Short mmCIF file of C-alpha atoms and ligand atoms in Angstrom, two decimals:
data_model
loop_
_atom_site.label_atom_id
_atom_site.label_comp_id
_atom_site.label_asym_id
_atom_site.label_seq_id
_atom_site.Cartn_x
_atom_site.Cartn_y
_atom_site.Cartn_z
CA MET B 264 -0.05 -0.04 0.07
CA LYS B 265 1.65 3.10 -1.32
CA TYR B 266 1.72 6.55 0.89
CA THR B 267 0.05 9.00 -0.49
CA THR B 268 0.29 12.80 0.76
CA PHE B 269 -3.54 13.33 -0.38
CA ASN B 270 -5.80 10.16 -0.48
CA GLN B 271 -8.26 11.31 -3.11
CA GLN B 272 -10.76 8.73 -1.92
CA ALA B 273 -13.37 10.07 0.61
CA VAL B 274 -12.80 8.76 3.91
CA ASP B 275 -15.10 9.00 7.02
CA THR B 276 -12.36 9.57 9.72
CA MET B 277 -14.62 8.78 12.34
CA ASN B 278 -14.79 5.24 11.24
CA GLU B 279 -10.89 4.89 11.10
CA PRO B 280 -8.30 3.77 13.54
CA MET B 281 -5.46 5.83 14.83
CA PHE B 282 -2.93 3.65 12.58
CA PHE B 283 -3.00 1.48 9.54
CA GLY B 284 -6.54 2.64 8.52
CA LYS B 285 -7.13 4.66 5.29
CA PRO B 286 -4.49 7.27 4.49
CA VAL B 287 -5.51 10.80 5.62
CA ASN B 288 -6.42 13.71 3.21
CA VAL B 289 -8.14 16.92 4.42
CA ALA B 290 -6.41 18.25 7.51
CA ARG B 291 -9.66 18.97 9.35
CA TYR B 292 -10.34 19.08 12.89
CA ASP B 293 -14.22 19.75 12.81
CA GLN B 294 -15.02 16.13 13.42
CA GLN B 295 -12.67 13.79 15.54
CA ARG B 296 -12.31 10.21 16.57
CA HIS B 297 -10.32 10.79 19.44
CA PRO B 298 -10.34 14.68 20.51
CA ILE B 299 -8.01 14.28 22.92
CA PHE B 300 -5.21 15.06 20.40
CA GLU B 301 -6.49 18.11 19.52
CA LYS B 302 -6.55 19.27 23.10
CA LEU B 303 -2.96 17.98 23.53
CA ILE B 304 -2.07 20.07 20.51
CA GLU B 305 -3.67 23.30 22.11
CA LYS B 306 -1.72 22.70 25.44
CA GLN B 307 1.42 21.95 24.05
CA ILE B 308 1.39 25.21 21.76
CA SER B 309 0.27 27.16 24.79
CA PHE B 310 3.65 26.23 26.10
CA PHE B 311 5.82 27.48 23.33
CA TRP B 312 9.08 28.75 24.42
CA ARG B 313 12.37 29.75 22.95
CA PRO B 314 15.77 28.65 24.62
CA GLU B 315 17.09 32.13 23.69
CA GLU B 316 14.69 33.63 26.25
CA VAL B 317 16.35 31.78 29.15
CA ASP B 318 19.72 33.71 30.12
CA VAL B 319 22.16 30.92 31.02
CA SER B 320 25.14 33.22 31.13
CA LYS B 321 25.43 32.93 35.01
CA ASP B 322 25.90 29.15 34.80
CA ARG B 323 29.29 29.85 33.36
CA VAL B 324 30.45 31.04 36.56
CA ASP B 325 28.85 28.09 38.51
CA PHE B 326 30.13 25.46 36.16
CA LEU B 327 33.83 26.38 36.99
CA LYS B 328 33.34 26.02 40.49
CA LEU B 329 32.00 22.32 40.08
CA THR B 330 34.32 19.68 41.20
CA ASP B 331 35.40 17.39 38.51
CA ALA B 332 32.98 14.70 39.42
CA GLU B 333 29.97 17.27 39.34
CA LYS B 334 31.07 18.50 35.77
CA HIS B 335 30.96 14.88 34.59
CA ILE B 336 27.77 14.56 35.81
CA PHE B 337 26.41 17.76 34.49
CA THR B 338 27.87 17.33 30.94
CA SER B 339 27.00 13.39 30.77
CA ASN B 340 23.52 14.44 31.41
CA LEU B 341 23.37 16.99 28.84
CA LYS B 342 24.99 14.36 26.26
CA TYR B 343 22.31 11.96 27.17
CA GLN B 344 19.42 14.17 26.76
CA THR B 345 21.06 15.60 23.49
CA LEU B 346 20.80 11.86 22.27
CA LEU B 347 17.20 11.24 23.51
CA ASP B 348 15.79 14.67 21.90
CA SER B 349 17.83 13.87 18.79
CA VAL B 350 15.93 10.94 18.30
CA GLN B 351 12.40 12.16 19.56
CA GLY B 352 12.96 15.09 17.17
CA ARG B 353 12.65 12.83 13.91
CA SER B 354 11.31 9.70 14.83
CA PRO B 355 7.83 10.17 15.77
CA ASN B 356 7.26 11.79 12.54
CA ILE B 357 9.03 9.06 10.29
CA ALA B 358 7.94 6.47 11.96
CA PHE B 359 4.11 7.50 12.70
CA LEU B 360 3.16 9.82 10.03
CA PRO B 361 3.24 7.30 7.16
CA ILE B 362 0.79 4.96 8.87
CA ILE B 363 -1.79 7.17 10.58
CA SER B 364 -5.23 7.61 9.77
CA LEU B 365 -6.76 10.53 11.56
CA PRO B 366 -5.93 14.20 11.08
CA GLU B 367 -5.89 15.10 14.72
CA LEU B 368 -3.50 12.54 15.65
CA GLU B 369 -1.23 13.51 12.72
CA THR B 370 -1.10 17.12 13.52
CA TRP B 371 -0.43 15.59 17.23
CA VAL B 372 2.82 14.05 16.22
CA GLU B 373 3.89 17.00 14.40
CA THR B 374 3.52 19.37 17.10
CA TRP B 375 5.21 16.87 19.64
CA SER B 376 8.14 16.62 17.29
CA PHE B 377 8.39 20.24 16.71
CA PHE B 378 8.55 20.60 20.43
CA GLU B 379 11.49 18.08 20.67
CA THR B 380 13.49 20.12 18.18
CA ILE B 381 13.14 22.92 20.59
CA HIS B 382 14.65 20.84 23.14
CA SER B 383 17.43 19.76 20.69
CA ARG B 384 18.28 23.40 20.14
CA SER B 385 18.40 24.38 23.86
CA TYR B 386 21.27 22.05 24.48
CA THR B 387 23.22 23.97 22.01
CA HIS B 388 22.39 27.14 23.70
CA ILE B 389 23.17 25.76 27.01
CA LEU B 390 26.64 24.26 25.68
CA ARG B 391 27.66 27.04 23.78
CA ASN B 392 27.62 29.15 26.97
CA LEU B 393 29.67 26.80 28.78
CA PHE B 394 32.25 25.44 26.61
CA PRO B 395 34.58 27.76 24.21
CA ASN B 396 34.32 24.69 22.14
CA PRO B 397 30.99 22.78 22.30
CA SER B 398 31.71 20.59 19.25
CA GLU B 399 33.83 17.97 21.60
CA VAL B 400 30.46 17.26 23.76
CA PHE B 401 28.57 16.75 20.94
CA ASP B 402 31.13 14.66 18.94
CA ASP B 403 31.65 12.63 21.95
CA ILE B 404 27.78 11.37 21.96
CA VAL B 405 28.47 9.00 19.05
CA VAL B 406 31.32 7.51 20.47
CA ASN B 407 30.56 7.20 24.20
CA ASN B 408 30.02 3.86 25.15
CA GLU B 409 27.56 4.33 27.97
CA ILE B 410 25.30 6.77 25.69
CA LYS B 411 25.61 4.32 22.50
CA LYS B 412 24.18 1.46 25.07
CA ARG B 413 20.96 3.37 25.31
CA ALA B 414 20.83 4.89 21.92
CA THR B 415 20.74 1.06 20.55
CA ASP B 416 17.57 0.26 22.69
CA ILE B 417 15.84 3.66 22.05
CA SER B 418 16.01 3.46 18.22
CA LYS B 419 15.66 -0.24 17.75
CA TYR B 420 11.99 -0.18 18.13
CA TYR B 421 11.55 2.80 15.89
CA ASP B 422 14.11 1.45 13.34
CA ASP B 423 12.18 -1.83 12.84
CA LEU B 424 8.76 -0.40 12.73
CA ILE B 425 10.13 2.25 9.91
CA PHE B 426 11.69 -0.54 7.85
CA TYR B 427 8.87 -2.90 7.79
CA THR B 428 6.58 -0.04 6.94
CA GLN B 429 8.83 0.91 4.02
CA ILE B 430 8.87 -2.40 2.95
CA TYR B 431 5.03 -2.85 3.30
CA GLN B 432 4.55 0.82 1.35
CA THR B 433 6.51 -0.39 -1.54
CA LYS B 434 5.70 -4.25 -2.17
CA GLY B 435 2.64 -4.93 0.08
CA GLU B 436 2.32 -7.96 2.58
CA GLY B 437 4.44 -11.12 1.49
CA VAL B 438 7.92 -12.75 2.35
CA PHE B 439 10.89 -10.78 1.07
CA GLU B 440 14.31 -11.26 0.77
CA ILE B 441 16.50 -8.13 1.33
CA ASP B 442 20.28 -8.10 1.38
CA GLY B 443 20.36 -11.74 2.72
CA HIS B 444 17.67 -11.26 5.53
CA THR B 445 14.09 -12.75 5.01
CA TYR B 446 11.34 -10.18 6.34
CA THR B 447 7.84 -11.46 6.66
CA VAL B 448 5.61 -8.57 6.26
CA ASN B 449 1.68 -8.69 7.22
CA MET B 450 -0.57 -6.63 8.95
CA ARG B 451 -0.42 -8.39 12.22
CA GLU B 452 3.11 -8.14 12.18
CA LEU B 453 3.22 -4.66 11.25
CA LYS B 454 0.76 -3.90 14.19
CA LYS B 455 2.94 -5.79 16.76
CA LYS B 456 5.76 -3.64 15.75
CA LEU B 457 3.82 -0.43 16.22
CA TYR B 458 2.65 -1.66 19.81
CA LEU B 459 6.10 -2.49 20.84
CA CYS B 460 7.27 0.82 19.35
CA MET B 461 5.04 2.82 21.34
CA ASN B 462 5.62 1.41 24.33
CA SER B 463 9.06 1.79 23.98
CA VAL B 464 8.65 5.36 23.19
CA ASN B 465 5.97 5.80 26.13
CA ALA B 466 9.18 4.26 28.34
CA LEU B 467 11.37 6.73 26.61
CA GLU B 468 8.94 9.83 27.82
CA ALA B 469 7.91 8.31 30.93
CA ILE B 470 11.50 7.68 32.73
CA ARG B 471 14.40 8.00 30.43
CA PHE B 472 14.81 11.73 31.18
CA TYR B 473 14.17 11.67 35.08
CA VAL B 474 17.76 10.81 36.26
CA SER B 475 19.09 13.65 34.20
CA PHE B 476 16.30 15.83 35.55
CA ALA B 477 17.04 14.92 39.09
CA CYS B 478 20.55 15.94 38.77
CA THR B 479 19.81 19.33 37.12
CA PHE B 480 17.36 19.96 39.86
CA ALA B 481 19.62 18.83 42.68
CA PHE B 482 22.12 21.42 41.41
CA ALA B 483 19.27 24.37 41.20
CA GLU B 484 18.57 23.27 45.08
CA ARG B 485 22.13 24.48 45.64
CA GLU B 486 21.51 27.21 43.56
CA LEU B 487 23.97 26.41 40.81
CA MET B 488 23.47 26.04 37.06
CA GLU B 489 19.80 27.70 37.50
CA GLY B 490 19.80 28.86 33.98
CA ASN B 491 20.05 25.31 33.05
CA SER B 492 17.62 24.25 35.45
CA LYS B 493 14.95 26.55 34.15
CA ILE B 494 15.45 25.09 30.66
CA ILE B 495 14.94 21.65 31.99
CA ARG B 496 11.93 22.80 33.87
CA LEU B 497 10.46 23.90 30.54
CA ILE B 498 11.31 20.73 28.93
CA ALA B 499 10.29 18.56 31.51
CA ARG B 500 6.71 20.20 31.60
CA ASP B 501 6.54 19.24 27.72
CA GLU B 502 7.64 15.44 28.30
CA ASN B 503 4.87 15.32 30.66
CA ILE B 504 2.47 16.16 27.92
CA HIS B 505 4.40 13.88 25.40
CA LEU B 506 3.95 11.06 27.93
CA THR B 507 0.14 11.62 28.40
CA SER B 508 -0.07 11.33 24.56
CA THR B 509 1.52 8.07 24.52
CA GLN B 510 -0.28 6.77 27.58
CA HIS B 511 -3.95 7.85 25.88
CA ILE B 512 -2.63 5.62 22.45
CA LEU B 513 -1.73 2.48 24.78
CA ASN B 514 -4.90 2.80 26.80
CA LEU B 515 -7.32 3.46 23.58
CA TRP B 516 -5.97 0.25 22.44
CA THR B 517 -5.84 -1.86 25.39
CA LYS B 518 -9.47 -0.58 26.40
CA GLY B 519 -10.66 -1.57 22.97
CA LYS B 520 -11.68 2.21 22.15
CA ASP B 521 -9.76 1.92 18.86
CA ASP B 522 -8.58 -0.72 16.65
CA PRO B 523 -10.03 -4.27 18.12
CA GLU B 524 -6.97 -5.95 16.67
CA MET B 525 -4.65 -3.70 18.67
CA ALA B 526 -6.53 -4.92 21.97
CA GLU B 527 -5.59 -8.31 21.11
CA ILE B 528 -1.91 -7.44 20.62
CA ALA B 529 -1.87 -5.58 23.76
CA LYS B 530 -2.76 -8.69 25.66
CA GLU B 531 -0.70 -11.08 23.45
CA LEU B 532 2.35 -8.79 24.22
CA GLU B 533 1.64 -7.64 27.61
CA GLN B 534 4.87 -9.13 29.20
CA GLU B 535 7.09 -7.70 26.41
CA ALA B 536 5.55 -4.30 27.12
CA LYS B 537 6.48 -4.87 30.60
CA ASP B 538 10.02 -5.61 29.82
CA ILE B 539 10.55 -2.82 27.58
CA PHE B 540 9.56 -0.78 30.46
CA MET B 541 11.63 -2.60 33.06
CA LEU B 542 14.56 -2.75 30.96
CA ALA B 543 14.55 1.06 30.69
CA VAL B 544 14.30 1.20 34.52
CA GLU B 545 17.54 -0.76 34.55
CA GLN B 546 19.53 1.37 32.08
CA GLU B 547 18.40 4.39 33.92
CA LYS B 548 19.71 3.19 37.32
CA GLU B 549 23.02 1.89 35.30
CA TRP B 550 23.19 5.50 34.19
CA ALA B 551 23.06 6.82 37.65
CA THR B 552 25.97 4.52 38.32
CA TYR B 553 28.24 5.99 35.49
CA LEU B 554 27.15 9.43 36.58
CA PHE B 555 28.39 8.68 40.12
CA LYS B 556 31.50 6.85 38.85
CA ASP B 557 33.97 9.62 40.14
CA GLY B 558 32.11 10.62 43.03
CA SER B 559 28.45 11.86 43.70
CA MET B 560 26.84 15.05 44.11
CA LEU B 561 25.26 16.70 47.19
CA GLY B 562 21.81 15.87 47.76
CA LEU B 563 21.80 12.80 45.78
CA ASN B 564 23.69 9.47 45.38
CA GLU B 565 23.00 6.30 43.08
CA GLU B 566 20.72 4.72 45.65
CA ILE B 567 18.53 7.69 45.97
CA LEU B 568 17.95 8.08 42.42
CA SER B 569 17.48 4.42 41.94
CA GLN B 570 14.52 4.54 44.16
CA TYR B 571 13.38 7.74 42.51
CA VAL B 572 13.47 5.88 39.33
CA GLU B 573 11.38 3.09 40.76
CA TYR B 574 8.88 5.22 42.30
CA ILE B 575 8.14 6.95 39.10
CA ALA B 576 8.11 3.74 37.09
CA ASN B 577 5.59 2.35 39.28
CA GLN B 578 3.27 5.47 38.72
CA ARG B 579 3.86 5.20 35.10
CA MET B 580 3.39 1.39 34.79
CA ALA B 581 -0.03 1.86 36.54
CA ALA B 582 -1.18 4.44 34.15
CA ILE B 583 -1.13 2.00 31.31
CA GLY B 584 -2.22 -1.14 33.24
CA LEU B 585 1.18 -2.60 33.74
CA GLY B 586 0.87 -2.80 37.42
CA GLN B 587 3.50 -1.56 40.09
CA PRO B 588 6.20 -3.94 40.05
CA TYR B 589 8.72 -1.74 42.47
CA ALA B 590 8.57 -1.70 46.37
CA THR B 591 9.38 1.97 46.51
CA SER B 592 5.91 3.60 47.31
CA SER B 593 6.74 7.05 48.51
CA ASN B 594 8.72 9.61 46.79
CA PRO B 595 12.35 9.85 48.05
CA LEU B 596 13.14 13.11 46.32
CA PRO B 597 10.04 15.41 47.30
CA TRP B 598 11.54 18.46 46.10
CA MET B 599 11.75 17.03 42.57
CA ASN B 600 7.91 18.14 42.46
CA ASN B 601 8.73 21.80 43.12
CA TYR B 602 10.38 21.85 39.57
CA LEU B 603 7.97 19.70 37.93
CA SER B 604 4.85 21.38 38.74
CA SER B 605 3.91 24.05 35.79
CA ASP B 606 2.95 26.75 38.24
CA ASN B 607 6.30 27.26 39.11
CA VAL B 608 7.79 27.33 35.74
CA GLN B 609 8.14 31.08 35.88
CA VAL B 610 9.92 32.11 38.89
CA ALA B 611 11.07 35.80 38.38
CA PRO B 612 8.79 38.10 40.32
CA GLN B 613 7.75 40.25 37.45
CA GLU B 614 6.28 37.56 35.61
CA THR B 615 3.99 36.75 38.22
CA GLU B 616 1.14 38.25 36.40
CA ILE B 617 1.90 36.29 33.25
CA SER B 618 -0.60 33.41 32.90
CA SER B 619 0.86 30.31 33.48
CA TYR B 620 0.28 29.55 30.02
CA LEU B 621 2.86 32.18 28.75
CA VAL B 622 6.71 32.08 29.06
CA GLY B 623 7.91 35.41 29.02
CA GLN B 624 11.52 36.66 28.72
CA ILE B 625 13.09 34.77 31.65
CA ASP B 626 15.52 36.63 34.13
CA SER B 627 18.76 35.53 35.42
CA GLU B 628 18.43 37.71 38.63
CA VAL B 629 16.99 34.93 40.75
CA GLY B 630 18.07 34.77 44.34
CA ALA B 631 17.79 32.19 46.73
CA ASP B 632 14.49 33.52 47.93
CA ASP B 633 12.50 32.72 44.68
CA PHE B 634 12.56 29.23 45.68
CA GLU B 635 11.01 30.05 48.70
CA GLU B 636 8.08 31.28 47.27
CA PHE B 637 6.89 28.10 45.92
CA GLU B 638 3.57 27.24 47.24
CA LEU B 639 3.23 23.53 47.92
CA MET F 80 -19.49 17.09 66.13
CA ILE F 81 -21.62 19.60 63.95
CA VAL F 82 -21.01 19.23 60.23
CA ASP F 83 -22.05 22.26 57.73
CA SER F 84 -24.26 19.93 55.66
CA LYS F 85 -23.84 22.33 52.41
CA GLN F 86 -20.01 21.66 52.41
CA PRO F 87 -18.97 18.73 50.82
CA GLN F 88 -17.37 15.70 52.99
CA VAL F 89 -14.20 14.44 51.67
CA CYS F 90 -13.28 10.74 52.85
CA VAL F 91 -9.75 9.63 51.68
CA ASN F 92 -8.52 5.97 51.87
CA LYS F 93 -11.33 5.17 54.41
CA ASP F 94 -9.68 7.06 57.22
CA ALA F 95 -9.26 10.50 56.74
CA ARG F 96 -12.41 12.69 56.86
CA PHE F 97 -12.59 16.39 56.44
CA THR F 98 -14.80 19.03 55.02
CA PHE F 99 -13.95 20.51 51.66
CA GLU F 100 -13.91 24.19 52.36
CA GLY F 101 -13.74 25.73 49.20
CA GLU F 102 -10.08 25.02 47.91
CA ASP F 103 -9.16 25.79 44.38
CA ASN F 104 -8.89 21.80 44.07
CA LEU F 105 -9.24 18.70 45.93
CA LEU F 106 -5.29 18.26 45.81
CA ILE F 107 -4.81 21.57 48.02
CA ALA F 108 -7.54 20.39 50.47
CA MET F 109 -5.83 16.79 50.78
CA GLU F 110 -2.22 18.34 51.16
CA LYS F 111 -3.68 20.60 54.14
CA GLN F 112 -5.06 17.43 55.87
CA ASN F 113 -1.13 15.95 55.20
CA ILE F 114 -2.24 13.35 52.95
CA ASP F 115 0.22 12.21 50.56
CA VAL F 116 -0.85 12.45 46.94
CA HIS F 117 1.39 12.15 44.06
CA TYR F 118 1.68 15.38 41.76
CA HIS F 119 3.94 17.12 39.22
CA CYS F 120 2.16 19.60 36.88
CA ARG F 121 -0.96 20.52 39.24
CA GLU F 122 -2.58 21.58 36.03
CA GLY F 123 -4.52 18.28 34.63
CA PHE F 124 -1.92 17.13 31.97
CA CYS F 125 0.49 14.81 33.48
CA GLY F 126 -1.72 12.25 35.16
CA ALA F 127 0.66 12.00 38.32
CA CYS F 128 -2.48 12.85 40.74
CA ARG F 129 -4.63 10.01 39.49
CA THR F 130 -6.95 8.92 42.30
CA LYS F 131 -9.77 6.43 42.39
CA ILE F 132 -12.91 7.63 43.20
CA CYS F 133 -15.30 5.17 45.02
CA LYS F 134 -18.30 7.47 45.86
CA GLY F 135 -19.81 10.55 44.74
CA LYS F 136 -18.90 13.25 42.00
CA VAL F 137 -16.50 15.77 40.89
CA GLU F 138 -16.48 19.04 38.82
CA TYR F 139 -13.46 20.01 36.75
CA VAL F 140 -12.05 23.22 37.16
CA ILE F 141 -9.44 22.95 34.34
CA ASP F 142 -10.05 20.33 31.37
CA PRO F 143 -8.48 17.03 32.47
CA LEU F 144 -5.93 16.03 29.54
CA ALA F 145 -4.14 13.09 31.19
CA PHE F 146 -5.44 9.56 31.00
CA ILE F 147 -7.95 8.56 33.56
CA ASP F 148 -10.09 5.50 33.96
CA ASP F 149 -14.04 6.08 34.41
CA ASP F 150 -13.36 5.26 38.61
CA GLU F 151 -10.74 7.88 38.43
CA VAL F 152 -10.23 11.60 39.03
CA LEU F 153 -7.20 13.86 38.67
CA VAL F 154 -7.46 15.76 42.07
CA CYS F 155 -5.33 19.04 41.07
CA CYS F 156 -8.06 19.96 38.80
CA CYS F 157 -11.46 19.21 40.14
CA ILE F 158 -13.53 20.05 43.07
CA PRO F 159 -16.06 17.83 44.80
CA VAL F 160 -19.82 18.10 43.99
CA GLY F 161 -21.43 16.69 47.37
CA ASP F 162 -19.75 14.30 49.49
CA VAL F 163 -16.97 11.85 47.93
CA GLU F 164 -14.91 8.96 48.93
CA LEU F 165 -11.48 8.66 47.37
CA GLN F 166 -8.79 6.39 47.51
CA THR F 167 -4.96 7.22 46.71
CA TYR F 168 -2.79 4.99 44.61
S1 FES U 85 -0.74 16.92 39.04
FE1 FES U 85 -0.69 16.54 36.70
S2 FES U 85 -2.50 15.88 36.53
FE2 FES U 85 -2.76 16.36 38.69
FE1 FE2 U 86 12.19 16.38 24.39
FE1 FE2 U 87 9.37 13.97 24.57
#
């Protein structure tokens, strides 16, 4: 089934599934099978921000004061986040757009990916300010083994779905021999790949950022690297909405509110979905080990971070019906919530009148007092 | 004990009982009682404050965007309409 950028047949999108139905044609939102995606688009756009609005110049002074172990933690986290957003800035578009059948979902995916590109641009903004030559940091991302290990698991489900879709859209269903490998392509197989890919993306948005976030905010708790922390807070807010979207997709499937075949597949592959999630949890914990290899940082250590990942994973897994496999039930890093709450994204006093939807110029003159203003 | 019948009574996890006194949302009311509730965004889009509603009804003050099941509410963006019984995760 060839992809077409404008399907000339009339389609009733109210009766189409999210994926692998008839190709889309008119980008219309007057009737929506799943109106949640348009709501997510609106919310996400209301969060629009530009990295350049955040003054990170003060961070340079702080950075020079960090110990070598802390510099390693800070820079490694930025590298890992750069990897994650490099993948997320392109993959939802490439993997999902060719197989989406609903205009509201198509536009959501495009909106989502666009915000990931803002995240990518913000890392360059941060690094340019800290290093005379940020190229070394970026260059290391593709050679650093710890990061490469994660890249493999993050991209493999996307790559698999993309490749099978390409075969399907050029040759249709069947068994194909390509470069010495045999590929069996049929709709059931494609849908399974989609299901696993969506679970992998969901795990990425759900927990893969949180060890880095915790480190960033732990620096901010000590009034260090606060420009960076403001940017990460904006990113965290976006990631929360991305996560909500993948949770909706997965739940629409499992609860039989979309494609009935996807409900079957969700049952069939439940264990694999769990494994994908729990492997991501293990990799995050290993990441904490790598970060703290030369020494930990004030307020955080490997054990607390691992507990935090488990605590977050329990919540995120429960949200998609995968249970709560970890023992940690209370939040080991309660102060994280101050940074993850969207009320607190604007901290400069002159911005208090601005509605929480708008991000104005963010001032670098933030004192310790500003953090005490958080109302919890 | 005299209870103002117009104010909704909130019961959480079968043991904590309190009167909802017009707080902006149930999350704030629960926090006032030192009940441990998960939250991140406090704006209805992350789903962290998902709570089971065993009895009663709520009204949303902000459109809830995070996924919730039919028997769940997002306490950060709703208020009780009449008495409610909740169960935290
Ligand atoms: S705290 Fe995010 S939805 Fe309630
Ligand atoms: Fe991102
Ligand atoms: Fe994201």
